[in-house]
GROMACS .gro file of C-alpha atoms in nm:
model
  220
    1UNK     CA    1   5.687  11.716   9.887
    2UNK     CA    2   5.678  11.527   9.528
    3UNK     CA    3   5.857  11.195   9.554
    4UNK     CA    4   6.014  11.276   9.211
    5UNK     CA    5   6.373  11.398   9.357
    6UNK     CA    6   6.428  10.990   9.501
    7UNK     CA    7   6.369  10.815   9.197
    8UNK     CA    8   6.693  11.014   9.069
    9UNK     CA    9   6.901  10.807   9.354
   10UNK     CA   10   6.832  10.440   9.214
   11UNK     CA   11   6.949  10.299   9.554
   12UNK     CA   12   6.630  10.527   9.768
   13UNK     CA   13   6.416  10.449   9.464
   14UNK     CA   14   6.435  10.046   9.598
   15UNK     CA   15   6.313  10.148   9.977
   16UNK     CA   16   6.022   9.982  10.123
   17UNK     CA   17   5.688  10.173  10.156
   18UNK     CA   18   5.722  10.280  10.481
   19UNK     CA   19   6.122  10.396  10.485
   20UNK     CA   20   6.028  10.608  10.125
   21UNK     CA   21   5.720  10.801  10.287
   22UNK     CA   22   5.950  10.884  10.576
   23UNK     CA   23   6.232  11.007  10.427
   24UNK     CA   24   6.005  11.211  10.192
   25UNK     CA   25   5.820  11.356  10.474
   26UNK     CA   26   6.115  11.411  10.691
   27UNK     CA   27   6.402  11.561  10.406
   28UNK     CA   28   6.361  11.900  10.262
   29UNK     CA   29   6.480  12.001   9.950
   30UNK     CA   30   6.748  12.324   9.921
   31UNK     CA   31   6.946  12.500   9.675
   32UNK     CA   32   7.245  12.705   9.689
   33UNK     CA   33   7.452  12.907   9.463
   34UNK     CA   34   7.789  12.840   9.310
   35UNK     CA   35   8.052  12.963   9.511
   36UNK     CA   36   7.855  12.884   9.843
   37UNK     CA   37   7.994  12.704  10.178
   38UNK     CA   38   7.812  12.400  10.186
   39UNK     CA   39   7.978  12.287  10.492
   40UNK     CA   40   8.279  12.404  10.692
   41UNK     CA   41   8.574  12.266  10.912
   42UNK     CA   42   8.455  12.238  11.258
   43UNK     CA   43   8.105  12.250  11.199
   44UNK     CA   44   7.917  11.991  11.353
   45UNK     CA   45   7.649  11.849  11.051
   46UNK     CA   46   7.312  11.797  11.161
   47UNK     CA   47   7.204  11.682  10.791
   48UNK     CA   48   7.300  11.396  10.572
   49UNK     CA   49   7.310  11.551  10.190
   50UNK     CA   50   7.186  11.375   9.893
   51UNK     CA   51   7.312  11.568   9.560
   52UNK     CA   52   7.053  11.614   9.311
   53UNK     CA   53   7.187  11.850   9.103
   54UNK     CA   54   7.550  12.066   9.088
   55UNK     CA   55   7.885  11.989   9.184
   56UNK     CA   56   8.031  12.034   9.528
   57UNK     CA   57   8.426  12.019   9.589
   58UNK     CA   58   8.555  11.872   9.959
   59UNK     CA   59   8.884  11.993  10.073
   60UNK     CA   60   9.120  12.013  10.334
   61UNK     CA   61   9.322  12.350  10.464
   62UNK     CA   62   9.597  12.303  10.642
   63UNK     CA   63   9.734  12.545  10.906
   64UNK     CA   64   9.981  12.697  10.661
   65UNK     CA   65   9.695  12.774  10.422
   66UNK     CA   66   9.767  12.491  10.179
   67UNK     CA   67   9.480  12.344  10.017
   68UNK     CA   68   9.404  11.987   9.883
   69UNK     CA   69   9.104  11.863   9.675
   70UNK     CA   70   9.003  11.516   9.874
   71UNK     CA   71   8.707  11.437   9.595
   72UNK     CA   72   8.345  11.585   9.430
   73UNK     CA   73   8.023  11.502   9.558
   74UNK     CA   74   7.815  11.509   9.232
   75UNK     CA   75   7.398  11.485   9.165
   76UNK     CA   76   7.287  11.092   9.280
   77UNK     CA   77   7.531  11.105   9.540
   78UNK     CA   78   7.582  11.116   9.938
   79UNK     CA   79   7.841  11.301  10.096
   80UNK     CA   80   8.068  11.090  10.251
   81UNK     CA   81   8.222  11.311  10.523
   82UNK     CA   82   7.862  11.421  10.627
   83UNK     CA   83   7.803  10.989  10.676
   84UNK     CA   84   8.093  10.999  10.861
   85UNK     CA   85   8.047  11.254  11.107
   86UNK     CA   86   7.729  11.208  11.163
   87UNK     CA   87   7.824  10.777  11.249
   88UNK     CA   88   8.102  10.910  11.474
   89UNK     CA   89   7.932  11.253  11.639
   90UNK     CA   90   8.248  11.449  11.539
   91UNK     CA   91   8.286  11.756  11.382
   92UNK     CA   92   8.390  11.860  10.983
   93UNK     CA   93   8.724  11.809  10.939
   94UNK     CA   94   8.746  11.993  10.574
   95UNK     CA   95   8.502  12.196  10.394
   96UNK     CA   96   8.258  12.143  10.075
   97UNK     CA   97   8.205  12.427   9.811
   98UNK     CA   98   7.954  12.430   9.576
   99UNK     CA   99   8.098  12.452   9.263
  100UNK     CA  100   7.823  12.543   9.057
  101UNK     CA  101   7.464  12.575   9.170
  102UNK     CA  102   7.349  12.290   9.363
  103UNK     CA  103   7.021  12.130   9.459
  104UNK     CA  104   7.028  11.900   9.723
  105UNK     CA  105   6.809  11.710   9.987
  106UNK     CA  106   6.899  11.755  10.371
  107UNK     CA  107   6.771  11.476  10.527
  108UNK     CA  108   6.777  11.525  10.927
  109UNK     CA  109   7.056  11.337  11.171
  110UNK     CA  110   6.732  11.195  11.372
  111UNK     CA  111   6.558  11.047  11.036
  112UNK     CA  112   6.932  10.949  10.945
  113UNK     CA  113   7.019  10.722  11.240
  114UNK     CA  114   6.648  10.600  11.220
  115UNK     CA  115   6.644  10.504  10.861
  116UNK     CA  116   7.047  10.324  10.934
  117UNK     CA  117   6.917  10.168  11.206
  118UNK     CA  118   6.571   9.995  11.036
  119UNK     CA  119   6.660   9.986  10.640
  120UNK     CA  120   6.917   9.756  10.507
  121UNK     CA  121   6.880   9.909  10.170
  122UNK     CA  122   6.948  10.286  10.338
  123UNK     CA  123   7.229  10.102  10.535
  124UNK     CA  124   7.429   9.962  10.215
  125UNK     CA  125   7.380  10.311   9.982
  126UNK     CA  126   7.563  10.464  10.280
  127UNK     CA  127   7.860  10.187  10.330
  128UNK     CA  128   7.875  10.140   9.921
  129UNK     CA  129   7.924  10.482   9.889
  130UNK     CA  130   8.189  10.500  10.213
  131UNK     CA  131   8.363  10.231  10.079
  132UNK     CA  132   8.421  10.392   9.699
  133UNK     CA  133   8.483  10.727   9.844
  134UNK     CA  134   8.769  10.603  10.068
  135UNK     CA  135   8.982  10.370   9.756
  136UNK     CA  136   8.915  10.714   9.582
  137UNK     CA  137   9.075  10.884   9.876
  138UNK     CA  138   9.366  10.667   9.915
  139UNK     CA  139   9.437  10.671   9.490
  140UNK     CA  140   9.465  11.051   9.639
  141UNK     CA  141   9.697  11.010   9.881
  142UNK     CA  142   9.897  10.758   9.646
  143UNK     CA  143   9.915  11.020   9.372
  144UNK     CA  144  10.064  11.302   9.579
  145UNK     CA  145  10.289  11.048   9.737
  146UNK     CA  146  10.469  10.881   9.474
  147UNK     CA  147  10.375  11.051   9.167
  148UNK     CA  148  10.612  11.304   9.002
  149UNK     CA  149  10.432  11.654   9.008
  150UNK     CA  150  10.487  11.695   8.604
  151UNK     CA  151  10.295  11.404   8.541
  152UNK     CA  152  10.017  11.519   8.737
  153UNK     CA  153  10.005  11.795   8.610
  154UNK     CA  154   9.979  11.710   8.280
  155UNK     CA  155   9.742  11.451   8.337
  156UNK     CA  156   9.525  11.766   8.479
  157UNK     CA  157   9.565  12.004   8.234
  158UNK     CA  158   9.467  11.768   7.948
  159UNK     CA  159   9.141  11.632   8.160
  160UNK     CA  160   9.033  12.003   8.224
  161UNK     CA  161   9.109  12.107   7.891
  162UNK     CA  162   8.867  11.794   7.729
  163UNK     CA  163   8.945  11.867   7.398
  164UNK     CA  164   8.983  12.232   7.402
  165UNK     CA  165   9.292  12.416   7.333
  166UNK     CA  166   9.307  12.607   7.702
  167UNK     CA  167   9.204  12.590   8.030
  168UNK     CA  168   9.095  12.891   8.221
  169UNK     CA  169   9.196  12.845   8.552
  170UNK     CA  170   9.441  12.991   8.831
  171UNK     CA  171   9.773  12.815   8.923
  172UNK     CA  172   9.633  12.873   9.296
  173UNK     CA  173   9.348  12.636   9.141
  174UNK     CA  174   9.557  12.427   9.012
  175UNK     CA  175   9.795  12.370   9.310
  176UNK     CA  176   9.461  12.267   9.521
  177UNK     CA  177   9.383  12.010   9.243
  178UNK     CA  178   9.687  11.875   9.284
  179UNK     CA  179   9.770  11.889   9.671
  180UNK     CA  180  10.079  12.102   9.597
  181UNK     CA  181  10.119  12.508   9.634
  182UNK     CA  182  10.118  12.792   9.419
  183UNK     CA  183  10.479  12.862   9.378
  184UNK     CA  184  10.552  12.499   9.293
  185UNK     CA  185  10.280  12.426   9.008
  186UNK     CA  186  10.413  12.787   8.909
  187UNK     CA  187  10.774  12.685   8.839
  188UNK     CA  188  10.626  12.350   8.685
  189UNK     CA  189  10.412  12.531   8.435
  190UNK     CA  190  10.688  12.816   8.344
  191UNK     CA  191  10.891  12.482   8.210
  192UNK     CA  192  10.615  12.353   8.060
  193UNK     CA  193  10.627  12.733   7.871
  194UNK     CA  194  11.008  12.727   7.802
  195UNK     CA  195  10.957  12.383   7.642
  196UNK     CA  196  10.657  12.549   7.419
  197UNK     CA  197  10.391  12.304   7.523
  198UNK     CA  198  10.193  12.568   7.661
  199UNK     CA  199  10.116  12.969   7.673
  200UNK     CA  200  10.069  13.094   8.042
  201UNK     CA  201   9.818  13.375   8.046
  202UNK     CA  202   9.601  13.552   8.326
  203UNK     CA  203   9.387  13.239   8.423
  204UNK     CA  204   9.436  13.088   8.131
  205UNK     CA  205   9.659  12.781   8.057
  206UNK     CA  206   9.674  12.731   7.609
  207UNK     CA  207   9.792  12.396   7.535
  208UNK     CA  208  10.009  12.419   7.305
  209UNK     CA  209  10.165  12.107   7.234
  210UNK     CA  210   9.877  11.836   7.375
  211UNK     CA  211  10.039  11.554   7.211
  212UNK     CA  212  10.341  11.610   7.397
  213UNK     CA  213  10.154  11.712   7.724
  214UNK     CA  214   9.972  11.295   7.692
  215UNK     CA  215  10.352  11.165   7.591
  216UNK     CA  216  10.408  11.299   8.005
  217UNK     CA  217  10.069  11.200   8.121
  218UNK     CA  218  10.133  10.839   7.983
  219UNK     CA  219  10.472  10.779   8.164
  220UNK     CA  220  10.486  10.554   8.421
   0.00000   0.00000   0.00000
């Protein structure tokens, strides 16, 4: 296997000698298309992944079908669930999608504990990253909490849009962005349209009125 794929992960990059040839030797490199099932809830992993490439989206499902974006694995990156199943022996407890074609290194739960167990460098890229993903996590949990769903919403909206004057997405989409359900983010957008700040259209959400979309996003 060519060594170029850890150089891309600054943190591997520093590993001794010994640690780099093994986790070369031992990972194996694998692609999947967007749209795929990286991982699903109550699956037990038997890899860590190491994103080189692509986008994959974690979420939860609840019982009633309601889904919830917890955060986005992206290329130079570890997936923190995976880390954390694999510490505890417990099963997935949401599922990852790749959202566009992904590339990504699979590096076996054997080499895993090894490598946590010898290499203090392996040991803090997998607590650094634990550590960011969970304040991301709990900003999550604050924003669905105590933020008003308008705001939110707005704030999305203009972030997806980045510049352009629509954003081609579902309100089911939407909704899972934003921990909330259909028929809500539904009713929120339709005022949005009586006010004239947007133009509701099959997967498509036209902005309007951006300046007064960021006036929203801005409140505190």
């Amino acid at each position: 296997m060519s060594d170029s794929w850890i150089d891309r992960i600054p943190a591997l990059a520093r590993l001794e000698a010994e640690d780099r040839e093994t986790l070369l030797a031992g990972s194996r490199v694998m692609a999947l298309p967007a749209g795929s099932t990286v991982f699903g809830a109550g699956k037990q992993p038997q890899h860590l992944l190491l994103l080189l490439e692509g986008s994959v989206r974690v979420q939860q499902i609840a019982e009633n079908g309601r889904e919830i974006v917890l955060y986005r694995v992206h290329a130079g990156e570890s997936c923190v669930m995976t880390a954390a199943c694999l510490l505890a022996g417990d099963a997935y407890h949401a599922e990852g999608i790749a959202e566009t074609a992904v590339r990504a290194v699979a590096v076996p739960r054997a080499l895993f504990d090894g490598l946590l167990g010898r290499s203090a460098l392996f040991r803090s890229f997998i607590f650094d990253t634990y550590g960011k993903r969970m304040t991301d996590l709990f900003l999550v949990i604050e924003e669905i909490a105590f933020r008003r769903l308008d705001i939110r919403l707005a704030q999305l909206l203009l972030r997806m849009a980045d510049g352009d004057d629509a954003v081609h997405t579902t309100h089911h989409q939407l909704a899972t962005e934003l921990g909330s359900t259909r028929e809500v983010v539904s009713r929120q957008l339709q005022e949005f349209q009586r006010r004239g700040w947007v133009d509701l259209g099959r997967a498509r959400v036209a902005l309007l009125a951006p300046e007064a979309l960021r006036r929203l996003a801005d409140t505190r």
